[in-house]
């Protein structure tokens, strides 16, 4: 069971810098799309794609590791703070789907789908920042306890 918690907290911890990189490269990609240098845009597109695919994989692992919470929505209902997490989950899914559509079916900068994906990414990022900040103490405590072995000390 300890290994499972270590895996969950490692995933959650890795999500933070990958989330930041995905957001940053997405903004840089958007800015590069406004310019005239296609090579700069292409480089940001490659970097954003790689980082965002990693973010997608970690996000899927994160959702899967917290699947009990989602299943609990059937009995508990979707009230209060749960609505925000559910909204974040839906927006994340839409950003992933739109990103995959861009990757496989859209070629070049300044597409309508790309702009829609960018806006979706902004919404996901804002909610993601709040999601992380709300849970930073739990994440810190879990990392210390399950990854660094600095749990409760014996007297």
Coordinates of C-alpha atoms in Angstrom, one line a residue:
X1 CA 0.0 0.0 0.0
X2 CA 2.9 2.3 0.7
X3 CA 4.1 1.9 -2.9
X4 CA 0.7 3.0 -4.2
X5 CA 0.7 6.2 -2.1
X6 CA 4.3 6.9 -3.2
X7 CA 3.2 6.5 -6.8
X8 CA 0.1 8.7 -6.3
X9 CA 2.1 11.5 -4.6
X10 CA 4.9 11.3 -7.1
X11 CA 2.4 11.7 -9.9
X12 CA 0.7 14.6 -8.2
X13 CA 4.1 16.2 -7.6
X14 CA 5.2 15.8 -11.2
X15 CA 2.0 17.3 -12.4
X16 CA 2.9 20.7 -10.9
X17 CA 6.0 21.5 -13.0
X18 CA 4.6 19.8 -16.1
X19 CA 1.4 21.9 -15.7
X20 CA 3.5 25.1 -15.5
X21 CA 5.5 24.1 -18.6
X22 CA 2.4 23.2 -20.5
X23 CA 0.8 26.5 -19.7
X24 CA 4.0 28.5 -20.5
X25 CA 4.7 26.7 -23.8
X26 CA 1.0 27.2 -24.8
X27 CA 1.2 30.9 -24.2
X28 CA 4.6 31.1 -26.1
X29 CA 3.0 29.1 -28.9
X30 CA 0.1 31.5 -29.1
X31 CA 2.5 34.5 -29.2
X32 CA 4.6 32.8 -31.8
X33 CA 1.5 32.2 -33.9
X34 CA 1.0 36.0 -34.0
X35 CA 4.4 36.5 -35.6
X36 CA 5.8 35.8 -39.0
X37 CA 8.6 33.3 -38.2
X38 CA 7.1 29.8 -38.9
X39 CA 10.2 28.1 -37.5
X40 CA 9.8 29.8 -34.1
X41 CA 6.1 28.7 -34.1
X42 CA 7.0 25.2 -35.1
X43 CA 9.6 24.9 -32.3
X44 CA 7.1 26.1 -29.7
X45 CA 4.5 23.7 -31.1
X46 CA 6.8 20.7 -30.8
X47 CA 7.8 21.7 -27.2
X48 CA 4.2 22.3 -26.2
X49 CA 3.1 19.0 -27.8
X50 CA 5.7 17.0 -25.9
X51 CA 5.1 18.6 -22.6
X52 CA 1.3 18.5 -23.0
X53 CA 1.3 14.8 -23.9
X54 CA 3.2 14.2 -20.7
X55 CA 0.7 16.4 -18.8
X56 CA -2.1 14.4 -20.4
X57 CA -0.6 11.1 -19.3
X58 CA 0.0 12.3 -15.8
X59 CA -3.5 13.8 -15.7
X60 CA -5.1 10.5 -16.7
X61 CA -3.0 8.7 -14.0
X62 CA -4.1 11.4 -11.5
X63 CA -7.8 11.0 -12.4
X64 CA -7.5 7.2 -12.3
X65 CA -5.8 7.3 -8.9
X66 CA -8.7 9.4 -7.6
X67 CA -11.4 7.5 -9.4
X68 CA -13.1 6.7 -6.1
X69 CA -13.9 10.4 -5.7
X70 CA -15.6 10.4 -9.1
X71 CA -17.6 7.3 -8.3
X72 CA -18.6 8.9 -5.0
X73 CA -20.3 11.7 -6.9
X74 CA -23.2 9.3 -7.8
X75 CA -24.1 8.8 -4.1
X76 CA -22.9 12.1 -2.6
X77 CA -23.9 14.3 -5.5
X78 CA -22.1 17.2 -7.1
X79 CA -22.4 20.1 -4.7
X80 CA -20.2 23.0 -3.6
X81 CA -16.5 22.5 -4.2
X82 CA -17.1 19.2 -6.0
X83 CA -18.6 21.2 -8.9
X84 CA -15.3 23.1 -9.4
X85 CA -13.3 19.9 -9.5
X86 CA -15.8 18.3 -11.9
X87 CA -15.7 21.5 -14.1
X88 CA -11.9 21.3 -14.1
X89 CA -12.1 17.6 -15.1
X90 CA -14.5 18.4 -18.0
X91 CA -12.4 21.3 -19.2
X92 CA -9.2 19.2 -19.0
X93 CA -10.9 16.6 -21.1
X94 CA -12.0 19.2 -23.7
X95 CA -8.5 20.6 -23.8
X96 CA -7.0 17.2 -24.3
X97 CA -9.5 16.3 -27.1
X98 CA -9.0 19.7 -28.9
X99 CA -5.2 19.3 -28.5
X100 CA -5.3 15.8 -30.0
X101 CA -7.6 17.1 -32.9
X102 CA -5.0 19.9 -33.5
X103 CA -2.2 17.4 -33.5
X104 CA -3.7 15.0 -35.9
X105 CA -6.0 17.1 -38.2
X106 CA -4.9 20.7 -38.2
X107 CA -1.7 21.9 -39.9
X108 CA -0.1 25.3 -39.2
X109 CA -0.7 28.3 -37.0
X110 CA -3.8 30.5 -36.4
X111 CA -6.6 27.9 -36.8
X112 CA -10.0 28.4 -35.3
X113 CA -9.5 25.1 -33.4
X114 CA -6.1 26.3 -32.1
X115 CA -7.6 29.5 -30.7
X116 CA -10.4 27.5 -29.1
X117 CA -7.9 25.2 -27.6
X118 CA -5.8 28.1 -26.3
X119 CA -8.9 29.7 -24.6
X120 CA -9.8 26.3 -23.1
X121 CA -6.2 26.0 -21.9
X122 CA -6.5 29.4 -20.1
X123 CA -9.7 28.2 -18.3
X124 CA -8.1 24.9 -17.4
X125 CA -5.0 26.7 -16.1
X126 CA -6.9 29.2 -13.9
X127 CA -8.9 26.4 -12.3
X128 CA -5.8 24.2 -12.1
X129 CA -3.9 26.9 -10.2
X130 CA -6.8 27.1 -7.7
X131 CA -6.9 23.2 -7.5
X132 CA -3.2 23.1 -6.7
X133 CA -3.3 25.9 -4.2
X134 CA -6.2 24.4 -2.3
X135 CA -4.4 21.1 -2.0
X136 CA -0.8 22.3 -1.5
X137 CA -0.6 21.3 2.2
X138 CA -2.0 17.9 1.5
X139 CA 0.4 17.4 -1.3
X140 CA 3.4 18.6 0.8
X141 CA 2.4 16.4 3.7
X142 CA 1.9 13.4 1.4
X143 CA 5.2 13.9 -0.3
X144 CA 7.0 14.2 3.0
X145 CA 5.3 11.1 4.5
X146 CA 5.1 8.8 1.5
X147 CA 8.1 9.8 -0.6
X148 CA 10.6 11.1 1.8
X149 CA 9.7 8.8 4.8
X150 CA 9.3 11.7 7.1
X151 CA 6.0 10.6 8.5
X152 CA 5.0 10.4 12.1
X153 CA 8.0 9.9 14.4
X154 CA 7.9 7.2 17.0
X155 CA 8.3 8.5 20.6

